[in-house]
Short mmCIF file of C-alpha atoms in Angstrom, two decimals:
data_model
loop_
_atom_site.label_atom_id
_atom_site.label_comp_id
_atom_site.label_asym_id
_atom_site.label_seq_id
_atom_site.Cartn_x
_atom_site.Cartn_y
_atom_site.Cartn_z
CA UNK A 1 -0.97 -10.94 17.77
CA UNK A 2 -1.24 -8.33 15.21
CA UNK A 3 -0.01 -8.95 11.46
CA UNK A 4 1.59 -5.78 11.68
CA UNK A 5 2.12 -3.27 14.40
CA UNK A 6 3.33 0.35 15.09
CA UNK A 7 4.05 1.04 18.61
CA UNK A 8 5.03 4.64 19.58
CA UNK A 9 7.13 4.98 16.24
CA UNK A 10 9.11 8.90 15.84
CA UNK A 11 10.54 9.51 12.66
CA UNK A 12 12.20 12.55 11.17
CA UNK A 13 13.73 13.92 7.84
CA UNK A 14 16.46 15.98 9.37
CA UNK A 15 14.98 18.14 12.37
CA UNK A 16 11.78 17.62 10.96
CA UNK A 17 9.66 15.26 13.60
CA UNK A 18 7.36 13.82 10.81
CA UNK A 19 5.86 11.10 13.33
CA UNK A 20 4.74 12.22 16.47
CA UNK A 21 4.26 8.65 18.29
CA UNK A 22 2.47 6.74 15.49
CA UNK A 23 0.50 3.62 17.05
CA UNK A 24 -1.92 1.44 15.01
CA UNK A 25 -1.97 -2.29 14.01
CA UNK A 26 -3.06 -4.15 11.03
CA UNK A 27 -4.32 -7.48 11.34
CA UNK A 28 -4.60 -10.12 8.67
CA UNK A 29 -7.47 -10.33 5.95
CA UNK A 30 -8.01 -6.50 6.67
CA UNK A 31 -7.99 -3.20 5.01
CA UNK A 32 -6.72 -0.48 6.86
CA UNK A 33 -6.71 3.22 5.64
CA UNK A 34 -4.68 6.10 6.59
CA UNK A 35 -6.67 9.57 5.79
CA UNK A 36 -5.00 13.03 6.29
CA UNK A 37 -4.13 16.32 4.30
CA UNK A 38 -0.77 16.35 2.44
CA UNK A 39 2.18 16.54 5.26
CA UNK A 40 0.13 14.65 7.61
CA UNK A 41 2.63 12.01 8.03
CA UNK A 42 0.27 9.00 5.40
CA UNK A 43 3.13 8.42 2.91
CA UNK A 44 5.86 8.08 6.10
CA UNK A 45 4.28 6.31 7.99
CA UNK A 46 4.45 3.71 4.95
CA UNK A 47 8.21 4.77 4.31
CA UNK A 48 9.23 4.12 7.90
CA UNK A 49 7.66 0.74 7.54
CA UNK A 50 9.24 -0.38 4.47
CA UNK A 51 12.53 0.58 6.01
CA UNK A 52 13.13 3.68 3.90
CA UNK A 53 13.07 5.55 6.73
CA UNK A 54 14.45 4.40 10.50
CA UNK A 55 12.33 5.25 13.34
CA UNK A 56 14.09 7.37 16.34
CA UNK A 57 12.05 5.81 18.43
CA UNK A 58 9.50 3.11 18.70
CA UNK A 59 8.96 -0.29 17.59
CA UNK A 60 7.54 -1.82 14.74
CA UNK A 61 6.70 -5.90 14.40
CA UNK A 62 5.82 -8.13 11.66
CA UNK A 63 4.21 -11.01 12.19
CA UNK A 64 5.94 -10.08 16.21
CA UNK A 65 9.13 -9.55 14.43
CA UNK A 66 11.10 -6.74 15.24
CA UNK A 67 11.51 -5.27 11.40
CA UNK A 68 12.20 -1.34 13.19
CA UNK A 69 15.64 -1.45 11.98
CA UNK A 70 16.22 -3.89 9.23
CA UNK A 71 17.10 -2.80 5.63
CA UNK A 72 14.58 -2.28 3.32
CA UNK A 73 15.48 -5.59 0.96
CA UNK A 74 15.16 -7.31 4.13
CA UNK A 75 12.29 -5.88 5.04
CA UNK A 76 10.62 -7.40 1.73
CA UNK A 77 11.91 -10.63 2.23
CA UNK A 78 10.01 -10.47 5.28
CA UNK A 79 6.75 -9.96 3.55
CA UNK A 80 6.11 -6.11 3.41
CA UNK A 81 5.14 -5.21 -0.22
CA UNK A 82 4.88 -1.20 -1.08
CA UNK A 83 3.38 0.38 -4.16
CA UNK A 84 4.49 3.86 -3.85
CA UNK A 85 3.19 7.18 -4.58
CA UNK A 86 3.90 7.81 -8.13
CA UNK A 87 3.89 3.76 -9.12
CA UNK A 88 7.65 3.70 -9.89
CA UNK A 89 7.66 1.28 -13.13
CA UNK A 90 10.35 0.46 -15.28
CA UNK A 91 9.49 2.78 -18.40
CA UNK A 92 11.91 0.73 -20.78
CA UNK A 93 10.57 -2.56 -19.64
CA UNK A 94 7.95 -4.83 -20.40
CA UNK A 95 4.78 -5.95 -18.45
CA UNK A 96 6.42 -9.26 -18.11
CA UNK A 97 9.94 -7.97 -16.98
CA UNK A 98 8.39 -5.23 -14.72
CA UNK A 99 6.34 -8.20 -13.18
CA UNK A 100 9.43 -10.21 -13.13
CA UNK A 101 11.57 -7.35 -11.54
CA UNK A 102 8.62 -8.10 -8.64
CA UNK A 103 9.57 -11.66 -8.06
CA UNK A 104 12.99 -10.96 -7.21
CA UNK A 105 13.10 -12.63 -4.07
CA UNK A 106 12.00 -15.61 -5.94
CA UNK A 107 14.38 -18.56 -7.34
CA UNK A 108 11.65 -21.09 -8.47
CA UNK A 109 10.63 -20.13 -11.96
CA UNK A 110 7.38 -22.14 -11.54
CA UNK A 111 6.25 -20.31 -8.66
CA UNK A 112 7.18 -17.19 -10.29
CA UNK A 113 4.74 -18.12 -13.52
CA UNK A 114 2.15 -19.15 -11.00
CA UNK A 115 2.02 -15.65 -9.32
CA UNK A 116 2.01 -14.21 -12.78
CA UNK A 117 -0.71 -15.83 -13.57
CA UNK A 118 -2.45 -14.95 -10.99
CA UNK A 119 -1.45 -11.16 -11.22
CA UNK A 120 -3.01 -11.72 -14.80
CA UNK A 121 -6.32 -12.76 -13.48
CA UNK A 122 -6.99 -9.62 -11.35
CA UNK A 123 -5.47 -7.75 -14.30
CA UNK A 124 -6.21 -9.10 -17.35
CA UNK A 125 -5.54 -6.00 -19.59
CA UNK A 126 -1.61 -6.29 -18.70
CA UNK A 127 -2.15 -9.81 -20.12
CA UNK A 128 -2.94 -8.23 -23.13
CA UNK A 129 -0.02 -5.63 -22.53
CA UNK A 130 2.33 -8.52 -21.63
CA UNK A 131 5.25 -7.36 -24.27
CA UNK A 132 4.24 -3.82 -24.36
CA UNK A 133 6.97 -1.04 -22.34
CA UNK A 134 5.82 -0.19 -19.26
CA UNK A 135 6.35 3.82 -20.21
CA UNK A 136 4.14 3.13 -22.98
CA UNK A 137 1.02 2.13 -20.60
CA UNK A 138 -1.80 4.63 -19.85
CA UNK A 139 -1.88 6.28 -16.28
CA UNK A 140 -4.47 3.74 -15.34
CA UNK A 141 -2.56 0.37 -16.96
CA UNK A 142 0.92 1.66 -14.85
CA UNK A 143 -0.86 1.89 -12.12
CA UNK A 144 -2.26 -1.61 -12.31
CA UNK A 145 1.31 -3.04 -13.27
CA UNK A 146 2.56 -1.30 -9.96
CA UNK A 147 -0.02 -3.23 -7.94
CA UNK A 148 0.67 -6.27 -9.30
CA UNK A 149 4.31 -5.87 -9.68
CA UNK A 150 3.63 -5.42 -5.75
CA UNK A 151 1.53 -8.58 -5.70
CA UNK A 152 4.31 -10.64 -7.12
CA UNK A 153 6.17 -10.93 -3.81
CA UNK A 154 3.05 -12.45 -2.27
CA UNK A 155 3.48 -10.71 0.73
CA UNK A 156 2.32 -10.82 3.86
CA UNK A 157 0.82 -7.33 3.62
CA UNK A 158 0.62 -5.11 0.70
CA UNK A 159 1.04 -0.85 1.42
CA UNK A 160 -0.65 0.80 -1.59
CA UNK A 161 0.32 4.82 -1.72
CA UNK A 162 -2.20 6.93 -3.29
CA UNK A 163 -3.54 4.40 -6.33
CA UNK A 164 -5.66 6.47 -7.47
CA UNK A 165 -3.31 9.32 -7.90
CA UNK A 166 -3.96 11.21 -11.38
CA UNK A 167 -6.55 8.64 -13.07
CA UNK A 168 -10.12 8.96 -14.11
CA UNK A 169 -13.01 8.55 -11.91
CA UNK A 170 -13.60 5.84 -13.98
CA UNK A 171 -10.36 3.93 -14.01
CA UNK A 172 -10.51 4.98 -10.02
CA UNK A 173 -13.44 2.76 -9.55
CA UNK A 174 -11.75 -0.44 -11.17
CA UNK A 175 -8.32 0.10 -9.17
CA UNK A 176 -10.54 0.25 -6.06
CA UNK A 177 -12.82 -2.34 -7.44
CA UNK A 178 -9.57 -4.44 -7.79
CA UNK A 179 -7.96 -3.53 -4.68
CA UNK A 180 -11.16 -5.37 -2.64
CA UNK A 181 -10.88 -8.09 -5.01
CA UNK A 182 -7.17 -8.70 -3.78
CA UNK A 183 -8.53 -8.54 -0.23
CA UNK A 184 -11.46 -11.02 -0.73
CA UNK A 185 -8.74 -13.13 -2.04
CA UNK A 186 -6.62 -12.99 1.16
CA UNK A 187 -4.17 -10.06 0.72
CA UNK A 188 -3.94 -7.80 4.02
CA UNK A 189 -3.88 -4.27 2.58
CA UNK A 190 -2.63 -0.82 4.19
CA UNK A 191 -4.10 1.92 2.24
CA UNK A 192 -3.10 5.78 1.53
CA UNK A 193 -5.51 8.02 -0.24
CA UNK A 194 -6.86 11.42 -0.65
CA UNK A 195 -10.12 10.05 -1.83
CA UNK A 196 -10.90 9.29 1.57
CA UNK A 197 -14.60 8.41 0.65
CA UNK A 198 -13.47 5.86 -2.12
CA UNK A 199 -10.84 4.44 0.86
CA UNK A 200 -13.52 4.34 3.25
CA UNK A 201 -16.08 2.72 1.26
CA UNK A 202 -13.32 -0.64 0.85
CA UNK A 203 -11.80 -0.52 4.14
CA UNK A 204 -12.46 -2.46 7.25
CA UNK A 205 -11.10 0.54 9.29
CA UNK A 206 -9.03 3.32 9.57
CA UNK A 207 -6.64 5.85 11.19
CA UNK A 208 -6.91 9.96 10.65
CA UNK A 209 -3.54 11.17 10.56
CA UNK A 210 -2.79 15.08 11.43
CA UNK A 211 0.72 16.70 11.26
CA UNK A 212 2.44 12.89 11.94
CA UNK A 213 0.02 12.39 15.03
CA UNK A 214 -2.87 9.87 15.11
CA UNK A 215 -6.37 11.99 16.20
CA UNK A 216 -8.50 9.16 15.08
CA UNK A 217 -9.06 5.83 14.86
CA UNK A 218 -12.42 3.59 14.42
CA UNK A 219 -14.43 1.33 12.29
CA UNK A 220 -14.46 2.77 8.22
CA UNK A 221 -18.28 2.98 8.92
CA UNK A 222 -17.84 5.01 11.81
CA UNK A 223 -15.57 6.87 10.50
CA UNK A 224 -17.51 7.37 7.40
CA UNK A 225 -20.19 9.42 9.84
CA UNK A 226 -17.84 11.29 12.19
CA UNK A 227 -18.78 14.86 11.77
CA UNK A 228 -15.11 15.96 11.94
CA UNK A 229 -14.10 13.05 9.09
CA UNK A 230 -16.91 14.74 7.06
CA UNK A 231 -15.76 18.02 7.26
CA UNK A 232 -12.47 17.70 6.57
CA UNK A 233 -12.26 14.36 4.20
CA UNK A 234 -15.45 14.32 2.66
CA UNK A 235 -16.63 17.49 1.76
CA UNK A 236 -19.78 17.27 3.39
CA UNK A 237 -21.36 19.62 5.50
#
């Protein structure tokens, strides 16, 4: 049984038929990429799951729970976690509230300190941000309080939307740097990126995504060497 699992899943906005029959499965302890060109179907695909979006058609199981139809708060009590595109903070907040805002689904204060804690130890310069406004944060420091924000709900599999959107090659080697270090430490991660190299390099494996239809799928190594992959999502001849 497969931690999570998209069988045959149409979606639309409108008439649009964003997802052509989307299959794939995450299973736990792994990282799982989606690569594709913009208005391939990545960010979706993650939108359908998290219930932002209701599938036409298909089926998609948590844990071999139906979650295809649920609401999206229900969805998250379930254990689906989602960082999206453009990291979505609370400008007027603090670190701590932001973080906070996370736990929601939470009523045991101690628990809610331990996960902060922990969210502190993979990022320990929002500990030193811990009463500074989220809006105030650099590019790199919102996009960490995102992930852990994310984190707080311990779920049962985090969705991370283009992470390193906007930042630094620097500061895009410590998110990813980060991101493995949340795997190694038993979070099951699904992945969207345009640096498909960077995604690649961290992932166990992935899934090429072209105008909302699956043309790929295989080991990140493998994928890493496909001739087509390094065309298109590499830049390698």
């Amino acid at each position: 049984m497969s931690l999570l699992s998209l069988d045959n899943v149409h979606s639309y906005y409108g008439r649009i038929h964003a997802l052509q029959g989307i299959s794939l499965t995450v299973e736990e302890g792994e990282i799982v990429t989606l690569i594709g060109a913009n208005g391939a179907g990545k960010s979706t695909t993650l939108r359908t799951i998290s219930g932002l979006i209701h599938p036409k058609q298909g089926k998609i199981t948590l844990q071999d729970k139906d979650i295809s139809h649920m609401d999206p708060h229900m969805i998250v009590h379930a254990g689906v976690g989602h960082v999206p595109e453009g990291r979505g903070i609370f400008p007027k907040l603090t670190v701590k509230e932001n973080l906070e805002i996370g736990a929601f689904v939470l009523d045991d204060q101690v628990e809610v300190e331990r996960r902060m804690d922990f969210a502190f130890e993979l990022f320990p310069r929002l500990k030193e941000r811990v009463n500074q406004k989220g809006g105030t944060l650099s590019g790199g420091e919102q996009q960490m309080l995102a992930t852990a924000r994310g984190l707080m709900l311990n779920p049962h599999i985090l969705m991370l939307d283009e992470p390193s959107m906007g930042l630094s090659p620097v500061l895009v080697e410590l998110i990813f740097d980060i991101i493995k270090q949340m795997n190694e430490r038993g979070t099951t991660i699904l992945l969207v990126e345009q640096n498909a190299l960077m995604a690649l390099s961290i992932a166990h494996r992935g899934y090429v995504l072209q105008t909302g239809q699956i043309v790929l799928s295989d080991t990140a190594a493998n994928l890493k060497q496909n001739e087509m992959v390094k065309k298109a999502y590499l830049g390698i001849e």
